[in-house]
């Protein structure tokens, strides 16, 4: 007879419309029996106006994802979720109010990961333009994490970020680490870059934990659902 499958554990995520990278990276880090359902919110650049616009249809997207009965919802954009420390809690609150489901953001995942690693002194590398990079430094500082050093690439769109070779991402972190002492974790920020493949080698080379936006979101959502048996090969976290 035909075998019927048990319903999978389901993560529902809202990602930037131009992001062509995060789905494959997230799926690679989910254990068997867990699936990620993805929808998009408009984000086509890195200006303040563009970043704010991503939240315009947050409730609508949350309700549409909720139709599929996921176990948890996630707003997955680093730049928007770390935009302002005093506004970060509004995003999951709006999602939960609209959907009736628990919700997390990339910012929540970053802070949870740094807390789990006991990391307070951070090396931060990003593909971002200066304003976004600086806001992220401010967000981390507001939560007790000092950025001791790092680097940014000055790139504006997700489409351009997707084209950055993983070797260039690793080289950026490597060079930033050479110029910085005292960091206890390296955070390679951005959901739209091909970064999970460089984590393990960089950790061995730099001698510190390395986290990325996609890695922490997969880890945090699984942990929130009580799933601690996670795929290996994606770093110490």
PDB file of C-alpha atoms in Angstrom:
ATOM      1  CA  UNK A   1       0.000   0.000   0.000  1.00  0.00           C
ATOM      2  CA  UNK A   2       0.874   3.642  -0.170  1.00  0.00           C
ATOM      3  CA  UNK A   3       2.890   4.881   2.791  1.00  0.00           C
ATOM      4  CA  UNK A   4       1.560   8.036   4.465  1.00  0.00           C
ATOM      5  CA  UNK A   5       4.071  10.488   5.896  1.00  0.00           C
ATOM      6  CA  UNK A   6       3.794  12.143   9.258  1.00  0.00           C
ATOM      7  CA  UNK A   7       3.329  15.889   9.056  1.00  0.00           C
ATOM      8  CA  UNK A   8       6.722  17.584   9.252  1.00  0.00           C
ATOM      9  CA  UNK A   9       7.698  20.134  11.849  1.00  0.00           C
ATOM     10  CA  UNK A  10       7.281  23.407  10.022  1.00  0.00           C
ATOM     11  CA  UNK A  11       9.153  26.720  10.187  1.00  0.00           C
ATOM     12  CA  UNK A  12       7.555  29.668   8.409  1.00  0.00           C
ATOM     13  CA  UNK A  13       9.916  32.434   7.318  1.00  0.00           C
ATOM     14  CA  UNK A  14       9.550  35.879   5.771  1.00  0.00           C
ATOM     15  CA  UNK A  15      12.631  36.899   3.798  1.00  0.00           C
ATOM     16  CA  UNK A  16      13.656  39.878   1.629  1.00  0.00           C
ATOM     17  CA  UNK A  17      12.204  39.743  -1.872  1.00  0.00           C
ATOM     18  CA  UNK A  18      15.636  39.927  -3.507  1.00  0.00           C
ATOM     19  CA  UNK A  19      17.253  37.211  -1.393  1.00  0.00           C
ATOM     20  CA  UNK A  20      18.290  34.233  -3.568  1.00  0.00           C
ATOM     21  CA  UNK A  21      20.613  32.622  -1.005  1.00  0.00           C
ATOM     22  CA  UNK A  22      18.989  32.056   2.374  1.00  0.00           C
ATOM     23  CA  UNK A  23      16.559  29.288   1.408  1.00  0.00           C
ATOM     24  CA  UNK A  24      19.235  26.821   0.303  1.00  0.00           C
ATOM     25  CA  UNK A  25      21.396  27.626   3.316  1.00  0.00           C
ATOM     26  CA  UNK A  26      18.516  27.250   5.771  1.00  0.00           C
ATOM     27  CA  UNK A  27      17.322  23.988   4.223  1.00  0.00           C
ATOM     28  CA  UNK A  28      20.851  22.557   4.448  1.00  0.00           C
ATOM     29  CA  UNK A  29      20.869  23.117   8.210  1.00  0.00           C
ATOM     30  CA  UNK A  30      17.489  21.552   9.043  1.00  0.00           C
ATOM     31  CA  UNK A  31      17.350  17.987  10.339  1.00  0.00           C
ATOM     32  CA  UNK A  32      15.141  15.348   8.697  1.00  0.00           C
ATOM     33  CA  UNK A  33      11.470  15.898   9.459  1.00  0.00           C
ATOM     34  CA  UNK A  34      11.744  19.693   9.574  1.00  0.00           C
ATOM     35  CA  UNK A  35      10.787  21.902   6.633  1.00  0.00           C
ATOM     36  CA  UNK A  36      10.989  25.640   6.026  1.00  0.00           C
ATOM     37  CA  UNK A  37       8.160  27.419   4.228  1.00  0.00           C
ATOM     38  CA  UNK A  38       9.269  30.747   2.774  1.00  0.00           C
ATOM     39  CA  UNK A  39       7.445  33.867   1.705  1.00  0.00           C
ATOM     40  CA  UNK A  40       8.794  37.244   0.613  1.00  0.00           C
ATOM     41  CA  UNK A  41       8.448  40.849   1.703  1.00  0.00           C
ATOM     42  CA  UNK A  42       9.528  43.717  -0.528  1.00  0.00           C
ATOM     43  CA  UNK A  43      13.166  44.764  -0.065  1.00  0.00           C
ATOM     44  CA  UNK A  44      15.169  46.026  -3.018  1.00  0.00           C
ATOM     45  CA  UNK A  45      17.893  48.153  -1.457  1.00  0.00           C
ATOM     46  CA  UNK A  46      19.547  49.278   1.767  1.00  0.00           C
ATOM     47  CA  UNK A  47      18.257  52.835   2.225  1.00  0.00           C
ATOM     48  CA  UNK A  48      16.275  53.636   5.360  1.00  0.00           C
ATOM     49  CA  UNK A  49      13.107  53.985   3.283  1.00  0.00           C
ATOM     50  CA  UNK A  50      13.624  50.587   1.635  1.00  0.00           C
ATOM     51  CA  UNK A  51      14.342  48.857   4.933  1.00  0.00           C
ATOM     52  CA  UNK A  52      11.246  50.372   6.557  1.00  0.00           C
ATOM     53  CA  UNK A  53       9.092  49.358   3.585  1.00  0.00           C
ATOM     54  CA  UNK A  54       9.783  45.684   4.286  1.00  0.00           C
ATOM     55  CA  UNK A  55       7.482  45.913   7.329  1.00  0.00           C
ATOM     56  CA  UNK A  56       4.516  47.405   5.441  1.00  0.00           C
ATOM     57  CA  UNK A  57       2.831  44.063   4.711  1.00  0.00           C
ATOM     58  CA  UNK A  58       4.130  42.150   7.716  1.00  0.00           C
ATOM     59  CA  UNK A  59       0.695  41.197   9.037  1.00  0.00           C
ATOM     60  CA  UNK A  60      -0.527  40.041   5.627  1.00  0.00           C
ATOM     61  CA  UNK A  61       2.518  37.817   5.088  1.00  0.00           C
ATOM     62  CA  UNK A  62       2.222  36.454   8.640  1.00  0.00           C
ATOM     63  CA  UNK A  63      -1.417  35.479   8.102  1.00  0.00           C
ATOM     64  CA  UNK A  64      -0.681  33.813   4.763  1.00  0.00           C
ATOM     65  CA  UNK A  65       2.104  31.728   6.296  1.00  0.00           C
ATOM     66  CA  UNK A  66      -0.140  30.893   9.244  1.00  0.00           C
ATOM     67  CA  UNK A  67      -2.591  29.254   6.805  1.00  0.00           C
ATOM     68  CA  UNK A  68      -0.009  26.474   6.365  1.00  0.00           C
ATOM     69  CA  UNK A  69      -0.013  25.842  10.143  1.00  0.00           C
ATOM     70  CA  UNK A  70       3.710  26.241  10.830  1.00  0.00           C
ATOM     71  CA  UNK A  71       4.984  25.682  14.374  1.00  0.00           C
ATOM     72  CA  UNK A  72       6.797  29.024  14.519  1.00  0.00           C
ATOM     73  CA  UNK A  73       7.254  32.100  12.330  1.00  0.00           C
ATOM     74  CA  UNK A  74      10.470  33.962  11.646  1.00  0.00           C
ATOM     75  CA  UNK A  75      11.196  37.405  10.208  1.00  0.00           C
ATOM     76  CA  UNK A  76      14.531  36.805   8.517  1.00  0.00           C
ATOM     77  CA  UNK A  77      16.360  39.988   7.606  1.00  0.00           C
ATOM     78  CA  UNK A  78      19.357  41.129   9.622  1.00  0.00           C
ATOM     79  CA  UNK A  79      19.393  44.763   8.529  1.00  0.00           C
ATOM     80  CA  UNK A  80      15.697  45.357   9.248  1.00  0.00           C
ATOM     81  CA  UNK A  81      15.502  43.412  12.511  1.00  0.00           C
ATOM     82  CA  UNK A  82      18.592  45.212  13.921  1.00  0.00           C
ATOM     83  CA  UNK A  83      17.509  48.606  12.568  1.00  0.00           C
ATOM     84  CA  UNK A  84      16.838  50.141  15.995  1.00  0.00           C
ATOM     85  CA  UNK A  85      17.233  48.557  19.441  1.00  0.00           C
ATOM     86  CA  UNK A  86      14.042  50.169  20.760  1.00  0.00           C
ATOM     87  CA  UNK A  87      11.944  48.864  17.842  1.00  0.00           C
ATOM     88  CA  UNK A  88      13.265  45.319  17.525  1.00  0.00           C
ATOM     89  CA  UNK A  89      10.600  43.769  19.768  1.00  0.00           C
ATOM     90  CA  UNK A  90       7.797  45.280  17.678  1.00  0.00           C
ATOM     91  CA  UNK A  91       8.369  42.910  14.747  1.00  0.00           C
ATOM     92  CA  UNK A  92       7.731  39.572  16.501  1.00  0.00           C
ATOM     93  CA  UNK A  93       4.912  41.161  18.500  1.00  0.00           C
ATOM     94  CA  UNK A  94       3.167  42.237  15.279  1.00  0.00           C
ATOM     95  CA  UNK A  95       3.680  38.804  13.711  1.00  0.00           C
ATOM     96  CA  UNK A  96       2.246  36.978  16.740  1.00  0.00           C
ATOM     97  CA  UNK A  97      -0.700  39.376  17.030  1.00  0.00           C
ATOM     98  CA  UNK A  98      -1.616  38.777  13.383  1.00  0.00           C
ATOM     99  CA  UNK A  99      -0.993  35.033  13.244  1.00  0.00           C
ATOM    100  CA  UNK A 100      -1.503  33.714  16.755  1.00  0.00           C
ATOM    101  CA  UNK A 101       1.855  31.934  16.452  1.00  0.00           C
ATOM    102  CA  UNK A 102       5.177  32.321  18.269  1.00  0.00           C
ATOM    103  CA  UNK A 103       7.587  34.500  16.309  1.00  0.00           C
ATOM    104  CA  UNK A 104      11.288  35.344  16.234  1.00  0.00           C
ATOM    105  CA  UNK A 105      13.561  37.609  14.199  1.00  0.00           C
ATOM    106  CA  UNK A 106      17.114  37.340  12.961  1.00  0.00           C
ATOM    107  CA  UNK A 107      18.065  39.884  15.631  1.00  0.00           C
ATOM    108  CA  UNK A 108      16.638  37.582  18.332  1.00  0.00           C
ATOM    109  CA  UNK A 109      18.645  34.694  16.899  1.00  0.00           C
ATOM    110  CA  UNK A 110      21.887  36.692  16.826  1.00  0.00           C
ATOM    111  CA  UNK A 111      21.557  37.693  20.466  1.00  0.00           C
ATOM    112  CA  UNK A 112      20.575  34.148  21.521  1.00  0.00           C
ATOM    113  CA  UNK A 113      23.576  32.683  19.693  1.00  0.00           C
ATOM    114  CA  UNK A 114      26.034  35.174  21.168  1.00  0.00           C
ATOM    115  CA  UNK A 115      24.549  34.472  24.599  1.00  0.00           C
ATOM    116  CA  UNK A 116      24.893  30.705  24.148  1.00  0.00           C
ATOM    117  CA  UNK A 117      28.536  31.179  23.151  1.00  0.00           C
ATOM    118  CA  UNK A 118      29.232  33.621  25.990  1.00  0.00           C
ATOM    119  CA  UNK A 119      30.482  36.116  23.418  1.00  0.00           C
ATOM    120  CA  UNK A 120      30.549  39.808  24.369  1.00  0.00           C
ATOM    121  CA  UNK A 121      33.437  41.045  22.203  1.00  0.00           C
ATOM    122  CA  UNK A 122      32.607  40.699  18.553  1.00  0.00           C
ATOM    123  CA  UNK A 123      34.402  40.827  15.229  1.00  0.00           C
ATOM    124  CA  UNK A 124      31.741  41.974  12.744  1.00  0.00           C
ATOM    125  CA  UNK A 125      32.026  41.591   8.965  1.00  0.00           C
ATOM    126  CA  UNK A 126      29.231  42.560   6.594  1.00  0.00           C
ATOM    127  CA  UNK A 127      28.565  43.211   2.908  1.00  0.00           C
ATOM    128  CA  UNK A 128      26.584  46.324   3.871  1.00  0.00           C
ATOM    129  CA  UNK A 129      26.751  50.019   3.148  1.00  0.00           C
ATOM    130  CA  UNK A 130      28.136  52.107   6.022  1.00  0.00           C
ATOM    131  CA  UNK A 131      24.781  53.202   7.506  1.00  0.00           C
ATOM    132  CA  UNK A 132      23.539  49.615   7.855  1.00  0.00           C
ATOM    133  CA  UNK A 133      26.873  48.400   9.247  1.00  0.00           C
ATOM    134  CA  UNK A 134      26.939  51.181  11.845  1.00  0.00           C
ATOM    135  CA  UNK A 135      23.340  50.539  12.910  1.00  0.00           C
ATOM    136  CA  UNK A 136      24.213  46.898  13.503  1.00  0.00           C
ATOM    137  CA  UNK A 137      27.159  47.917  15.686  1.00  0.00           C
ATOM    138  CA  UNK A 138      24.779  50.136  17.661  1.00  0.00           C
ATOM    139  CA  UNK A 139      22.233  47.336  18.029  1.00  0.00           C
ATOM    140  CA  UNK A 140      24.858  44.931  19.380  1.00  0.00           C
ATOM    141  CA  UNK A 141      26.217  47.600  21.744  1.00  0.00           C
ATOM    142  CA  UNK A 142      22.709  48.224  23.108  1.00  0.00           C
ATOM    143  CA  UNK A 143      22.592  44.534  24.049  1.00  0.00           C
ATOM    144  CA  UNK A 144      25.976  44.459  25.763  1.00  0.00           C
ATOM    145  CA  UNK A 145      28.106  43.240  22.858  1.00  0.00           C
ATOM    146  CA  UNK A 146      31.054  45.427  21.873  1.00  0.00           C
ATOM    147  CA  UNK A 147      32.246  45.302  18.259  1.00  0.00           C
ATOM    148  CA  UNK A 148      36.034  45.439  18.555  1.00  0.00           C
ATOM    149  CA  UNK A 149      36.738  45.411  14.831  1.00  0.00           C
ATOM    150  CA  UNK A 150      35.514  44.287  11.463  1.00  0.00           C
ATOM    151  CA  UNK A 151      34.866  45.357   7.908  1.00  0.00           C
ATOM    152  CA  UNK A 152      32.077  46.193   5.442  1.00  0.00           C
ATOM    153  CA  UNK A 153      31.929  45.888   1.654  1.00  0.00           C
ATOM    154  CA  UNK A 154      29.633  48.808   0.814  1.00  0.00           C
ATOM    155  CA  UNK A 155      27.144  46.738  -1.209  1.00  0.00           C
ATOM    156  CA  UNK A 156      23.547  47.929  -1.561  1.00  0.00           C
ATOM    157  CA  UNK A 157      21.344  45.128  -2.947  1.00  0.00           C
ATOM    158  CA  UNK A 158      20.682  41.442  -2.251  1.00  0.00           C
ATOM    159  CA  UNK A 159      21.345  40.601  -5.904  1.00  0.00           C
ATOM    160  CA  UNK A 160      24.882  42.016  -5.654  1.00  0.00           C
ATOM    161  CA  UNK A 161      25.421  40.335  -2.281  1.00  0.00           C
ATOM    162  CA  UNK A 162      24.505  36.936  -3.754  1.00  0.00           C
ATOM    163  CA  UNK A 163      27.371  37.238  -6.230  1.00  0.00           C
ATOM    164  CA  UNK A 164      30.079  37.640  -3.560  1.00  0.00           C
ATOM    165  CA  UNK A 165      32.258  34.503  -3.717  1.00  0.00           C
ATOM    166  CA  UNK A 166      32.430  32.564  -0.433  1.00  0.00           C
ATOM    167  CA  UNK A 167      36.228  32.872  -0.640  1.00  0.00           C
ATOM    168  CA  UNK A 168      35.865  36.664  -0.515  1.00  0.00           C
ATOM    169  CA  UNK A 169      33.627  36.409   2.553  1.00  0.00           C
ATOM    170  CA  UNK A 170      36.210  34.227   4.291  1.00  0.00           C
ATOM    171  CA  UNK A 171      39.042  36.554   3.254  1.00  0.00           C
ATOM    172  CA  UNK A 172      37.184  39.557   4.657  1.00  0.00           C
ATOM    173  CA  UNK A 173      36.809  37.842   8.047  1.00  0.00           C
ATOM    174  CA  UNK A 174      40.409  36.652   7.989  1.00  0.00           C
ATOM    175  CA  UNK A 175      41.803  40.130   7.294  1.00  0.00           C
ATOM    176  CA  UNK A 176      39.558  41.736   9.897  1.00  0.00           C
ATOM    177  CA  UNK A 177      40.719  39.199  12.486  1.00  0.00           C
ATOM    178  CA  UNK A 178      44.370  39.994  11.752  1.00  0.00           C
ATOM    179  CA  UNK A 179      43.689  43.650  12.564  1.00  0.00           C
ATOM    180  CA  UNK A 180      41.713  42.953  15.755  1.00  0.00           C
ATOM    181  CA  UNK A 181      42.669  41.425  19.091  1.00  0.00           C
ATOM    182  CA  UNK A 182      40.488  40.292  21.971  1.00  0.00           C
ATOM    183  CA  UNK A 183      37.382  39.190  20.072  1.00  0.00           C
ATOM    184  CA  UNK A 184      35.640  36.079  21.351  1.00  0.00           C
ATOM    185  CA  UNK A 185      33.389  35.482  18.310  1.00  0.00           C
ATOM    186  CA  UNK A 186      33.229  36.430  14.648  1.00  0.00           C
ATOM    187  CA  UNK A 187      29.832  37.391  13.262  1.00  0.00           C
ATOM    188  CA  UNK A 188      29.501  37.294   9.459  1.00  0.00           C
ATOM    189  CA  UNK A 189      26.277  39.239   9.042  1.00  0.00           C
ATOM    190  CA  UNK A 190      23.644  39.142   6.281  1.00  0.00           C
ATOM    191  CA  UNK A 191      21.097  36.554   5.141  1.00  0.00           C
ATOM    192  CA  UNK A 192      21.823  37.157   1.438  1.00  0.00           C
ATOM    193  CA  UNK A 193      25.468  36.020   1.241  1.00  0.00           C
ATOM    194  CA  UNK A 194      26.897  32.521   0.729  1.00  0.00           C
ATOM    195  CA  UNK A 195      28.502  32.182   4.145  1.00  0.00           C
ATOM    196  CA  UNK A 196      27.597  28.875   5.835  1.00  0.00           C
ATOM    197  CA  UNK A 197      30.159  26.949   3.805  1.00  0.00           C
ATOM    198  CA  UNK A 198      33.063  28.918   5.268  1.00  0.00           C
ATOM    199  CA  UNK A 199      32.123  28.629   8.956  1.00  0.00           C
ATOM    200  CA  UNK A 200      33.975  25.451   9.966  1.00  0.00           C
ATOM    201  CA  UNK A 201      37.259  26.283   8.234  1.00  0.00           C
ATOM    202  CA  UNK A 202      37.243  29.840   9.572  1.00  0.00           C
ATOM    203  CA  UNK A 203      36.610  28.632  13.123  1.00  0.00           C
ATOM    204  CA  UNK A 204      39.667  26.389  12.887  1.00  0.00           C
ATOM    205  CA  UNK A 205      41.760  29.178  11.417  1.00  0.00           C
ATOM    206  CA  UNK A 206      40.663  32.028  13.690  1.00  0.00           C
ATOM    207  CA  UNK A 207      40.387  30.001  16.882  1.00  0.00           C
ATOM    208  CA  UNK A 208      36.980  31.422  17.794  1.00  0.00           C
ATOM    209  CA  UNK A 209      33.320  30.647  17.128  1.00  0.00           C
ATOM    210  CA  UNK A 210      31.995  31.952  13.803  1.00  0.00           C
ATOM    211  CA  UNK A 211      28.303  32.697  13.374  1.00  0.00           C
ATOM    212  CA  UNK A 212      26.309  33.806  10.329  1.00  0.00           C
ATOM    213  CA  UNK A 213      22.799  35.203   9.953  1.00  0.00           C
ATOM    214  CA  UNK A 214      21.372  32.084   8.294  1.00  0.00           C
ATOM    215  CA  UNK A 215      23.125  29.725  10.698  1.00  0.00           C
ATOM    216  CA  UNK A 216      21.832  31.474  13.825  1.00  0.00           C
ATOM    217  CA  UNK A 217      18.266  31.638  12.503  1.00  0.00           C
ATOM    218  CA  UNK A 218      18.145  27.907  11.749  1.00  0.00           C
ATOM    219  CA  UNK A 219      19.691  27.148  15.158  1.00  0.00           C
ATOM    220  CA  UNK A 220      17.416  29.509  17.087  1.00  0.00           C
ATOM    221  CA  UNK A 221      14.149  28.391  15.503  1.00  0.00           C
ATOM    222  CA  UNK A 222      15.000  24.738  16.096  1.00  0.00           C
ATOM    223  CA  UNK A 223      15.956  25.478  19.691  1.00  0.00           C
ATOM    224  CA  UNK A 224      12.723  27.396  20.265  1.00  0.00           C
ATOM    225  CA  UNK A 225      10.864  24.239  19.230  1.00  0.00           C
ATOM    226  CA  UNK A 226      12.947  22.116  21.598  1.00  0.00           C
ATOM    227  CA  UNK A 227      14.914  20.414  18.806  1.00  0.00           C
ATOM    228  CA  UNK A 228      18.494  20.058  19.989  1.00  0.00           C
ATOM    229  CA  UNK A 229      19.660  17.323  17.613  1.00  0.00           C
ATOM    230  CA  UNK A 230      20.936  19.497  14.789  1.00  0.00           C
ATOM    231  CA  UNK A 231      23.065  18.772  11.699  1.00  0.00           C
ATOM    232  CA  UNK A 232      26.817  18.980  12.211  1.00  0.00           C
ATOM    233  CA  UNK A 233      29.333  20.705   9.989  1.00  0.00           C
ATOM    234  CA  UNK A 234      28.040  24.254  10.413  1.00  0.00           C
ATOM    235  CA  UNK A 235      30.269  25.453  13.230  1.00  0.00           C
ATOM    236  CA  UNK A 236      30.539  25.318  16.989  1.00  0.00           C
ATOM    237  CA  UNK A 237      27.073  26.807  17.540  1.00  0.00           C
TER     238      UNK A 237
END
